[in-house]
CSV table of C-alpha atoms and ligand atoms in Angstrom, one decimal:
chain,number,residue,atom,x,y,z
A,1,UNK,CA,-12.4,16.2,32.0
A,2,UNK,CA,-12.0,14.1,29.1
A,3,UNK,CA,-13.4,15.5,25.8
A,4,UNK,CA,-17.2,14.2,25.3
A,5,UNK,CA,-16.0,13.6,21.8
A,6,UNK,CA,-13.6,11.0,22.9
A,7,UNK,CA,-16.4,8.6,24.4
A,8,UNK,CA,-18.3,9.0,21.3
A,9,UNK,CA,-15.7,7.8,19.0
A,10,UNK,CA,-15.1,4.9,21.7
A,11,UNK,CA,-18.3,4.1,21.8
A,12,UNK,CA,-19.3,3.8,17.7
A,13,UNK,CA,-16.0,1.5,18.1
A,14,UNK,CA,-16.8,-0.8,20.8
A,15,UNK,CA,-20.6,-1.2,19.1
A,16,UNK,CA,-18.6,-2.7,16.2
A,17,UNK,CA,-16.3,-5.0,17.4
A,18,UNK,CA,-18.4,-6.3,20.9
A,19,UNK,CA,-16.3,-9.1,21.0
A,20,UNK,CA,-13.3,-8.2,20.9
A,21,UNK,CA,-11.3,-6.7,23.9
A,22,UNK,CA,-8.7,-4.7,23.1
A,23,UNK,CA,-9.7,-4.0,19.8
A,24,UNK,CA,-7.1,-4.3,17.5
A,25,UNK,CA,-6.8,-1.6,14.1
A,26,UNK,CA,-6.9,-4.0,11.9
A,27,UNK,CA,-6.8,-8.0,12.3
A,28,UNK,CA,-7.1,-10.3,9.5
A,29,UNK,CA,-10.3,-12.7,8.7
A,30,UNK,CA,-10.1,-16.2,7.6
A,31,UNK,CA,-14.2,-17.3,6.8
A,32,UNK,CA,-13.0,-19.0,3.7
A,33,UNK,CA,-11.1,-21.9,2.2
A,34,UNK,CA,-7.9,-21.0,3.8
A,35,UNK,CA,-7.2,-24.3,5.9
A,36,UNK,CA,-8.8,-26.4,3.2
A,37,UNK,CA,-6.1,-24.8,0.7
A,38,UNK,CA,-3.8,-24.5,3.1
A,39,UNK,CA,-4.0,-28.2,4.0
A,40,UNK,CA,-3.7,-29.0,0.3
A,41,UNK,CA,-0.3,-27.8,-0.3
A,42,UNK,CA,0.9,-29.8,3.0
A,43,UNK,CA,-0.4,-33.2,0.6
A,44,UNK,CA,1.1,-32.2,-2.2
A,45,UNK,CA,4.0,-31.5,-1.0
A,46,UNK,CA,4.3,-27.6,-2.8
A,47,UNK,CA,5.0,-25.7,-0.5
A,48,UNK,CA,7.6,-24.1,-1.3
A,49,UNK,CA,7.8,-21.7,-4.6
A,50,UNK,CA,6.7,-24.3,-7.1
A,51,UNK,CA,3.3,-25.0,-7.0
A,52,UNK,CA,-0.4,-24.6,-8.4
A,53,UNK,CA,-1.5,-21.9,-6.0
A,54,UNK,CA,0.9,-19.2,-6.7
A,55,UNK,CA,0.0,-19.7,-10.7
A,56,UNK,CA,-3.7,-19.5,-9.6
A,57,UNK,CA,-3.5,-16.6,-7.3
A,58,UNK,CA,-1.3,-14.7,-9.6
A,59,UNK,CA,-3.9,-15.7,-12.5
A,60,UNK,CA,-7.4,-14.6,-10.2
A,61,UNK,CA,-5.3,-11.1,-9.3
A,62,UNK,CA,-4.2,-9.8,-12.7
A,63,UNK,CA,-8.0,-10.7,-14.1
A,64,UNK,CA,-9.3,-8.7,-10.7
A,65,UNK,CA,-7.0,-5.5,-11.0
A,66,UNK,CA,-7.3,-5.6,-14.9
A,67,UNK,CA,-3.4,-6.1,-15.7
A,68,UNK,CA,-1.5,-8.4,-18.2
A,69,UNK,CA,0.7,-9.7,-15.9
A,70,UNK,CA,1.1,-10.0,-11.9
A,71,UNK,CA,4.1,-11.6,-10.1
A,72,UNK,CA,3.6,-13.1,-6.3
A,73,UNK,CA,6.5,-12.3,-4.7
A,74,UNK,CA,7.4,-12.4,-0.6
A,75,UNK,CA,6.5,-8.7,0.3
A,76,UNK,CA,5.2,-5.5,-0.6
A,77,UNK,CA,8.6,-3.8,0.2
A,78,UNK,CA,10.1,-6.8,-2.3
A,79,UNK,CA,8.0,-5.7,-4.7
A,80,UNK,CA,8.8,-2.3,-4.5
A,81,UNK,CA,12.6,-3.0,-4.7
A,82,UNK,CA,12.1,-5.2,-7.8
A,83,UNK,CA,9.7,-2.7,-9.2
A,84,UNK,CA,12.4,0.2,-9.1
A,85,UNK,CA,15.2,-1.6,-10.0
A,86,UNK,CA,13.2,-3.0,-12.9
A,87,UNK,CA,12.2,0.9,-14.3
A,88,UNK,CA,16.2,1.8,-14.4
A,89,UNK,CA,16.5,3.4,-10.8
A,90,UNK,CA,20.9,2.9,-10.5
A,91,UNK,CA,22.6,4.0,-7.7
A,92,UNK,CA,22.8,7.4,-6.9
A,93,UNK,CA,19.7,8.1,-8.6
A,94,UNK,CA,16.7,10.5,-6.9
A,95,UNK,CA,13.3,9.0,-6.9
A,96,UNK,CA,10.5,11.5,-6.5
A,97,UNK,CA,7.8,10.4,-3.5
A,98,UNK,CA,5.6,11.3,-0.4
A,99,UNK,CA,7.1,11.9,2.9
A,100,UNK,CA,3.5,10.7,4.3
A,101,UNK,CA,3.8,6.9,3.9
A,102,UNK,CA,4.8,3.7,5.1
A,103,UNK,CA,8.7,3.5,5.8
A,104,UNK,CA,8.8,0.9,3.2
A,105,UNK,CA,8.4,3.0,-0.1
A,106,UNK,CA,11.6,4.7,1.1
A,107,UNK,CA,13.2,1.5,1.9
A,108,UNK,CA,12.9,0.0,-1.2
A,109,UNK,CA,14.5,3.5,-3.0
A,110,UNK,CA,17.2,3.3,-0.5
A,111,UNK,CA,18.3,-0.2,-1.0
A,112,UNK,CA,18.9,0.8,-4.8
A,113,UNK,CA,21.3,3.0,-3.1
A,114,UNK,CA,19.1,5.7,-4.6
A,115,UNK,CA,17.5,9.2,-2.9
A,116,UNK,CA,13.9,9.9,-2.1
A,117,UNK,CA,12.7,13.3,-2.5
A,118,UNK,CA,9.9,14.0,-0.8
A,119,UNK,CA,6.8,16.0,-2.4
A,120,UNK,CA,3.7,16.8,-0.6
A,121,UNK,CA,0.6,15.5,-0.5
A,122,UNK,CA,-3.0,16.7,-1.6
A,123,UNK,CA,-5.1,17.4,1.1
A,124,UNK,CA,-8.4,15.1,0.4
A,125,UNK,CA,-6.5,12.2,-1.1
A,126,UNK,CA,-3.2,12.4,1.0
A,127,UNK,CA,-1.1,10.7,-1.7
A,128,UNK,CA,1.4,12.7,-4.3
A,129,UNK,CA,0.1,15.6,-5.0
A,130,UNK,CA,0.5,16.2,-9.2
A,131,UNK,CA,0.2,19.7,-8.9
A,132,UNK,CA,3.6,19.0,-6.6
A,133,UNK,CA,5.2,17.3,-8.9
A,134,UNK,CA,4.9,19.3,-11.5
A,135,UNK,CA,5.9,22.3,-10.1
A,136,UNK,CA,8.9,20.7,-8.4
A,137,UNK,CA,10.2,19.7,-12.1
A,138,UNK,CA,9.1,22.9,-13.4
A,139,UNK,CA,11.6,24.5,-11.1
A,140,UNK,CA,14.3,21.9,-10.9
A,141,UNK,CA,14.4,18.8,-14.4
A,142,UNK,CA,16.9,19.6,-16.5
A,143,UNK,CA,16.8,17.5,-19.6
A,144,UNK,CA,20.2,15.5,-20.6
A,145,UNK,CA,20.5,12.4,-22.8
A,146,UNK,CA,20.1,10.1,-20.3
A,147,UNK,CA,17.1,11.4,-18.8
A,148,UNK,CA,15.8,14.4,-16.8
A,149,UNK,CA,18.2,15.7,-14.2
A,150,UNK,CA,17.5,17.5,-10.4
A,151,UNK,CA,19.1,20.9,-10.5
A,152,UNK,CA,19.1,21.0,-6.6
A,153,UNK,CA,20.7,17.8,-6.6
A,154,UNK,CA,22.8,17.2,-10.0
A,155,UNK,CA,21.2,14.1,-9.9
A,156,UNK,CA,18.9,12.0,-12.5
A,157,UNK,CA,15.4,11.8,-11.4
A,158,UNK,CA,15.0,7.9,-12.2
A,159,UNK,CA,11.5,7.2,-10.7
A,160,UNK,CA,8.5,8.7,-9.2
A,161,UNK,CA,6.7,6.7,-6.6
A,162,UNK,CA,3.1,7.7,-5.3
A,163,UNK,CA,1.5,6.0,-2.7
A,164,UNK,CA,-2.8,5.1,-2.6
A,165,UNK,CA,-2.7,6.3,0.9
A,166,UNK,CA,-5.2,4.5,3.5
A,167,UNK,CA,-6.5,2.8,0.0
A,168,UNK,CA,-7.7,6.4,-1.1
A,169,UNK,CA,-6.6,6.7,-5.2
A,170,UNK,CA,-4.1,9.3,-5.3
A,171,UNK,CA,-4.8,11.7,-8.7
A,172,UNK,CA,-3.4,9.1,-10.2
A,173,UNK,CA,-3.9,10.1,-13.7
A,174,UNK,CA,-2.4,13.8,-13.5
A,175,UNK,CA,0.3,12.2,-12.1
A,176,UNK,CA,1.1,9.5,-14.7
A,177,UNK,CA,0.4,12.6,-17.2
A,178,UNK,CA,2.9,14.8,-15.8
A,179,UNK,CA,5.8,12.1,-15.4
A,180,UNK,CA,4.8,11.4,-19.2
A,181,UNK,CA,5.6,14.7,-20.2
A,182,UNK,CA,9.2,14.3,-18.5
A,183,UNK,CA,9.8,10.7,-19.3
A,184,UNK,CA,9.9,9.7,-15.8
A,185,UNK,CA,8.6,5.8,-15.2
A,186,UNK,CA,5.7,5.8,-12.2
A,187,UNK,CA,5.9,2.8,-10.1
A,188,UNK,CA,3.0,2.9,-7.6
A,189,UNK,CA,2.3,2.1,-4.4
A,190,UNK,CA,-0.5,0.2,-4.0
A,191,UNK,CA,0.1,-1.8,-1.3
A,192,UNK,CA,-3.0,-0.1,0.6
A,193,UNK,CA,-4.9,-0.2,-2.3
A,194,UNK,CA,-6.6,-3.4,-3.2
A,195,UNK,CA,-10.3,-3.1,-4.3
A,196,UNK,CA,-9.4,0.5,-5.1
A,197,UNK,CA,-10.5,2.2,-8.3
A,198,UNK,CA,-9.6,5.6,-10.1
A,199,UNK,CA,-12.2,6.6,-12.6
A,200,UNK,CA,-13.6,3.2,-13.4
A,201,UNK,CA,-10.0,1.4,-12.8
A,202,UNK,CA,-8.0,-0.4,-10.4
A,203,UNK,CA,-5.4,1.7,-8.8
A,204,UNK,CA,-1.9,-0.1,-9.3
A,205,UNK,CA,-2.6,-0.2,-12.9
A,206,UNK,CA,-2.1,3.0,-14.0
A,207,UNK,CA,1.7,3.4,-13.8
A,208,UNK,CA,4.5,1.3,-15.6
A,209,UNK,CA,4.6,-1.2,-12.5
A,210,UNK,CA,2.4,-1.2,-9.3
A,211,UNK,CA,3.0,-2.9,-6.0
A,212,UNK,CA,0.3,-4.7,-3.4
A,213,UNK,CA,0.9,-5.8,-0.3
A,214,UNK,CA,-0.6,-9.0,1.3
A,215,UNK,CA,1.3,-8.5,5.0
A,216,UNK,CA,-1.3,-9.4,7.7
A,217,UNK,CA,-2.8,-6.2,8.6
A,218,UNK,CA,-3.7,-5.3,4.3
A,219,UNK,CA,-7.7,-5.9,3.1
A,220,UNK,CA,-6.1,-9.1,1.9
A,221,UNK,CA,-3.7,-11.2,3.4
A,222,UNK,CA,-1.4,-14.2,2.6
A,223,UNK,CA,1.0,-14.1,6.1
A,224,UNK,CA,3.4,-12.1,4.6
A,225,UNK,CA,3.0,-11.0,0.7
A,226,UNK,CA,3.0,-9.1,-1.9
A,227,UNK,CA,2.4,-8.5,-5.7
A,228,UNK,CA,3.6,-6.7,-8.9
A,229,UNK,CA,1.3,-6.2,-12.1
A,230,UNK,CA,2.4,-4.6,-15.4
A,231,UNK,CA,1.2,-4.5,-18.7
A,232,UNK,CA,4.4,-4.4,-20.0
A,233,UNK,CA,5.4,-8.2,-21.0
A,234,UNK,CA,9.4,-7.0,-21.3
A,235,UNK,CA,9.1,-5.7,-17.4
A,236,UNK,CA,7.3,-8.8,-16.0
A,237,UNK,CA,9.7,-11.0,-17.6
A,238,UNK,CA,12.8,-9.1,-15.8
A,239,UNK,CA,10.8,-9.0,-12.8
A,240,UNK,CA,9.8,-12.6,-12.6
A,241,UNK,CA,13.6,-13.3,-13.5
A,242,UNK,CA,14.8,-11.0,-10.8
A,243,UNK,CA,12.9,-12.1,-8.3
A,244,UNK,CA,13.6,-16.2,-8.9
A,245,UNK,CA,17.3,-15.5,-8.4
A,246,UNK,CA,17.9,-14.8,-11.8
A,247,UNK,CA,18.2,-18.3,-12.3
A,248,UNK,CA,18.0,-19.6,-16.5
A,249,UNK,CA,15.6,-22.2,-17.0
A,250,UNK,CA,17.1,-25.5,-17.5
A,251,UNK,CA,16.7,-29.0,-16.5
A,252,UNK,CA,19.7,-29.5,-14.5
A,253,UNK,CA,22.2,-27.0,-14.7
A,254,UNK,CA,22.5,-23.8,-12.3
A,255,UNK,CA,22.8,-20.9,-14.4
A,256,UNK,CA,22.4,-17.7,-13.2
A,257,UNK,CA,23.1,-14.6,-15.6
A,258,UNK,CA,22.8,-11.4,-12.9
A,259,UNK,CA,22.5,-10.7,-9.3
A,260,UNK,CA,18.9,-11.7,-8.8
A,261,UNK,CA,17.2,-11.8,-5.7
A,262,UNK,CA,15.3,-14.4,-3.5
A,263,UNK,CA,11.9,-12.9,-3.6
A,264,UNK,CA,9.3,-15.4,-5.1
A,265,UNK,CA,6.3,-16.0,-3.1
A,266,UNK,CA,6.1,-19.5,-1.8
A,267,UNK,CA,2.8,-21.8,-2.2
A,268,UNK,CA,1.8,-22.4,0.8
A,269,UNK,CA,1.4,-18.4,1.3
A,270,UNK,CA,-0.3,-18.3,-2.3
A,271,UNK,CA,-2.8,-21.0,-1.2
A,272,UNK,CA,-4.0,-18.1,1.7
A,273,UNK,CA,-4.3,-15.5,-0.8
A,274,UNK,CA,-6.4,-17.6,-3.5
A,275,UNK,CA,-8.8,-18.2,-0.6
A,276,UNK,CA,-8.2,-14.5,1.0
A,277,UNK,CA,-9.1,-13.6,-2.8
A,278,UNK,CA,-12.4,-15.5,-2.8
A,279,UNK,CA,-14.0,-13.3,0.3
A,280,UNK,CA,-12.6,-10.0,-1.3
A,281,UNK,CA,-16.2,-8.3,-2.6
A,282,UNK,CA,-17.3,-9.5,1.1
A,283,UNK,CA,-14.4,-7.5,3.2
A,284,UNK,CA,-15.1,-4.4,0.8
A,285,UNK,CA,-18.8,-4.6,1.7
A,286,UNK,CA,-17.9,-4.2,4.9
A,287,UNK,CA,-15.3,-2.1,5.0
A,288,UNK,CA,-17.7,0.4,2.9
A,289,UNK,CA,-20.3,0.0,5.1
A,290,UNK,CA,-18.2,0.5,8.8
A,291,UNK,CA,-16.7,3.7,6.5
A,292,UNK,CA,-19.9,5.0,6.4
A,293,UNK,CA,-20.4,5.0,10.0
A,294,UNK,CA,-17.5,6.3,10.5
A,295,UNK,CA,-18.4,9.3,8.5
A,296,UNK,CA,-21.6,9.7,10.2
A,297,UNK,CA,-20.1,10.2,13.8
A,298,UNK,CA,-17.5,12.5,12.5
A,299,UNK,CA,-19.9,14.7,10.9
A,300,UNK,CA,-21.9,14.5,13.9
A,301,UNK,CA,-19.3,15.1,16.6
A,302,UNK,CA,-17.2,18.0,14.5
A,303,UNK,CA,-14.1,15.9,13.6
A,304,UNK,CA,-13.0,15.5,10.3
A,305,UNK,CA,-12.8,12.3,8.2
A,306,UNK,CA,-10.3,11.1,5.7
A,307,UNK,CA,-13.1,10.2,3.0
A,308,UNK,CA,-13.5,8.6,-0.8
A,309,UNK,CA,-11.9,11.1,-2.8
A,310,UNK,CA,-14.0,12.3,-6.2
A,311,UNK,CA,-13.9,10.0,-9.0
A,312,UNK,CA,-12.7,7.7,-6.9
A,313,UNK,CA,-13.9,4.5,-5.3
A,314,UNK,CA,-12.0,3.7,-2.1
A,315,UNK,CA,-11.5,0.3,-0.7
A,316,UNK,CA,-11.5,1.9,3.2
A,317,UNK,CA,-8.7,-0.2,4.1
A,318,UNK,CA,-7.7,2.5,7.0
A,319,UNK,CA,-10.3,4.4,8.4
A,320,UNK,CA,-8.4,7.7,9.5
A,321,UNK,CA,-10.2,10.8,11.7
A,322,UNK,CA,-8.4,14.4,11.3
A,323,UNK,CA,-8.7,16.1,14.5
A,324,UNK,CA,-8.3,20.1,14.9
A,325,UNK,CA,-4.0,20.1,16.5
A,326,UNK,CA,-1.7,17.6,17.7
A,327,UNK,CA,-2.6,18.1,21.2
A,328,UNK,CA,-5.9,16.8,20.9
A,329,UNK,CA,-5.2,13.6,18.5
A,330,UNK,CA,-2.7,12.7,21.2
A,331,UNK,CA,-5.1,13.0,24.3
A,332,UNK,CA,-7.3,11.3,21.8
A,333,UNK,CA,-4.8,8.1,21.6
A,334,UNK,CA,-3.8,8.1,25.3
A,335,UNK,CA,-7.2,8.0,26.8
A,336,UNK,CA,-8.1,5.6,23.4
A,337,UNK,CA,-5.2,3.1,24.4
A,338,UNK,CA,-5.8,3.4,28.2
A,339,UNK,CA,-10.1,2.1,27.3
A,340,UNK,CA,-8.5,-0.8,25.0
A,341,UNK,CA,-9.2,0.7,21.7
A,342,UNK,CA,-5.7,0.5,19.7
A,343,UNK,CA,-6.2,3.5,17.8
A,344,UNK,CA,-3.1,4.9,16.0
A,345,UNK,CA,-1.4,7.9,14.6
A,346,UNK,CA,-0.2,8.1,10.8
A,347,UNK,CA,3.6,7.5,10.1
A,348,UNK,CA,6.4,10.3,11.4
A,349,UNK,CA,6.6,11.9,8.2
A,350,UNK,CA,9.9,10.2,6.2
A,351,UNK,CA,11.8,13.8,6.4
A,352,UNK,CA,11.4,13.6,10.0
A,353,UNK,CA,12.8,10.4,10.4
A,354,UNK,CA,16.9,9.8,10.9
A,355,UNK,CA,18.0,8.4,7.8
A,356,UNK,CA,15.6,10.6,5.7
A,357,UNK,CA,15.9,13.7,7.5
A,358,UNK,CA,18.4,14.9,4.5
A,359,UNK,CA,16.5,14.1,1.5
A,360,UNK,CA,15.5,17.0,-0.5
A,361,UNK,CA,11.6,18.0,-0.2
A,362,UNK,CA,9.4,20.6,-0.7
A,363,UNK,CA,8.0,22.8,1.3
A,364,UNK,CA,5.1,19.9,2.3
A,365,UNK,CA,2.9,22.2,3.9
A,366,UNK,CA,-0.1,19.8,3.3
A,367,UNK,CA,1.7,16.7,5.0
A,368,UNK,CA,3.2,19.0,8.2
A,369,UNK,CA,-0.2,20.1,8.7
A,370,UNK,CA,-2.2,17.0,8.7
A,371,UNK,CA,0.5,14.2,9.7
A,372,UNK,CA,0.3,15.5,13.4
A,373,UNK,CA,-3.5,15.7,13.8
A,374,UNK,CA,-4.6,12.2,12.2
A,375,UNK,CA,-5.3,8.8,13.7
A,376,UNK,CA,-6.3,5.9,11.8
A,377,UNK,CA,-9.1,3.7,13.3
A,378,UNK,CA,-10.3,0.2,14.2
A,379,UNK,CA,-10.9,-0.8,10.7
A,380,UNK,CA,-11.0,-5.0,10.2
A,381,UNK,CA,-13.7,-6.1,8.8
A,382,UNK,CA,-16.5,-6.9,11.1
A,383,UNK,CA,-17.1,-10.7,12.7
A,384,UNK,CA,-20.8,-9.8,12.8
A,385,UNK,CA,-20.7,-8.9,8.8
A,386,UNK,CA,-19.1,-12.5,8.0
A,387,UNK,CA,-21.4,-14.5,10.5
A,388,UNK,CA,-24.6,-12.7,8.7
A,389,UNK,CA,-22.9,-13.8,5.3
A,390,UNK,CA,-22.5,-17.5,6.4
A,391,UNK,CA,-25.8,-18.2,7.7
A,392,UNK,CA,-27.4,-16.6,5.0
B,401,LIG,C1,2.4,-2.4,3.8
B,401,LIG,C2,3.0,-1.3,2.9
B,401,LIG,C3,4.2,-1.6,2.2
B,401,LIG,C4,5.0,-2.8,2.4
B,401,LIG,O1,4.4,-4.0,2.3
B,401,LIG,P1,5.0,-5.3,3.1
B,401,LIG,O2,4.3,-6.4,2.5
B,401,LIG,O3,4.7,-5.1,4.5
B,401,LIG,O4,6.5,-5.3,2.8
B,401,LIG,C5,4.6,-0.6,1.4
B,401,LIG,N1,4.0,0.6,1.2
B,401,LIG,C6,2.9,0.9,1.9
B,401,LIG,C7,2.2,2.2,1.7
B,401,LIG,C8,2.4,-0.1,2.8
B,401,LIG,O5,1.3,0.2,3.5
């Protein structure tokens, strides 16, 4: 007999999407200026990285997340790579992170040819835990004159990398404080976390460098996409060079003074994100508002609920259920799948996957114990909650 709890959760999910069949976890919505922009850079011929849009959208962001500078670039894993490289992670560096994430944060260390080492997580939040952090360096930083070293691994810590998991603000204060103290440069992952706040400010901001992500299933989208804010005008400039190829400005020569990289985000993909930008406060109004139903029927059926942490104002990107054991979230996402409801489990941890499985960690007795049990619900924004908006 399937669990009564099952139907209830299918049911609070098929009352909010009613037209859609299956229902996808999270689809974008264009109810703005997207063609109107889009159609623009087509008559202008910019479509490529020179153009108005991508100053515009770059321009609308920093002023919405509260940062000096913000550079468009092709990805959120781009940004990542451009971001550590840009803090001083070298090769054979370790770079301190969560094991629950996106595949990407590791990606980006590993292309520096550098080592994640994976921390756990706290439980309400389910980014880096600072408490983990510290007591990790407690244990293993020695200090040397280029920086703090990893007694387990001989190996300078270059980086630390937490992750706004789901768009939940990870502590992200404690943790800038305690990476402070051992002069180790935060780059965070934001890429979840757009329209996210931590006491009063936008996530992403915090850290020397943080990275969103516009790919097509983020609260914003641009096709593919991503961005890099800093307040640091020394780091944006390295960044912006980086990511153009490296290339010196000039008016017809080709000079290029370092291996730079081909990561600048084109116009016509800035021209969706402007107009993506425009509908933000309306996709967080709904998001927030679906969240709360979400909560509702969890504390109504018994099932727990990944929820704002305190002090923190989540953007609800990823609405995630925490069921009581692994058995049960996986009946929960065959008999989900099987009634068209596209329900999902959270990444294999990165220490369980092949080419992390020997990173250093901790003991991650947080991320082991919830990893297994949570699935991440239907969560785009509502068609009903745009329709009301446009005929009002
Ligand atoms: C989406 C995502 C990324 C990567 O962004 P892309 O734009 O897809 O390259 C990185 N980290 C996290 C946590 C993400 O969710």
């Amino acid at each position: 007999m399937t669990d009564p709890r099952f139907d209830a959760v299918l049911t609070f999910i098929r009352a909010q999407y009613p037209d859609e069949d299956p229902i996808p976890l999270h689809v974008p919505r264009f109810a703005g200026r997207e063609t109107e922009y889009l159609a623009e850079t087509i008559r202008s011929t910019f479509v490529s990285y020179i153009g108005p849009f991508v100053r515009e959208f770059e321009q609308r962001f920093a002023a919405y997340v509260g940062a000096r500078h913000a550079i468009a670039v092709v990805s959120g894993t781009a940004g990542l790579h451009l971001a550590l490289h840009a803090v001083g992670v070298r090769s054979g560096d370790d770079v301190l992170t969560q094991p629950l994430t996106f595949v990407a944060t590791a990606n980006a260390i590993r292309y520096l040819h550098a080592h994640p080492v994976f921390l756990d997580i706290d439980p309400d939040t389910l980014g880096l835990s600072p408490d983990a952090v510290a007591a990790y360096l407690k244990a293993n930083a020695i200090a040397k004159a280029d920086g703090v070293y990893n007694r387990q691994t001989g190996r300078r810590i270059a980086a630390c990398v937490p992750v706004h998991t789901f768009g939940h603000p990870a502590r992200i204060d404690a943790l800038v404080e305690v990476c402070r103290t051992y002069d180790i440069p935060v780059v965070e992952d934001a890429a979840e976390g757009l329209g996210s706040l931590y006491q009063g400010r936008h996530v992403g901001t915090f850290g020397h460098v943080g990275v969103f992500s516009f790919n097509g299933n983020k609260i914003v989208t641009t096709g593919g996409g991503g961005m890099v804010v800093t307040q640091d005008d020394a780091l944006a400039e390295r960044i912006r060079h980086l990511s153009t190829t490296a290339k010196v400005p000039h008016p017809y020569e080709y000079i290029h003074d370092e291996v730079g990289y081909n990561y600048r985000m084109p116009n016509v993909n800035a021209a969706i994100g402007l107009a993506q930008m425009e509908q933000l406060p309306r996709f967080l109004a709904d998001k927030r508002a679906l969240a709360a139903g979400y909560r509702e029927l969890a504390t109504r059926i018994g099932v727990g609920f990944v929820d704002e942490p305190p002090g923190a104002r989540s953007n609800f990107w990823l609405n995630a259920l925490v069921w009581e054991d692994e058995a049960t979230r996986t009946a929960f996402l065959t008999y989900a799948h099987q009634q068209g409801v596209l329900a999902r489990a959270a990444w294999r941890l990165m220490s369980d996957l092949p080419m992390y499985r020997a990173c250093p960690t901790d003991a991650l007795t947080v991320a082991r114990d919830r990893a297994p049990r949570l699935v991440n619900v239907p969560s785009s924004v509502r068609r009903q909650s745009l329709a009301q908006e446009v005929a009002s």
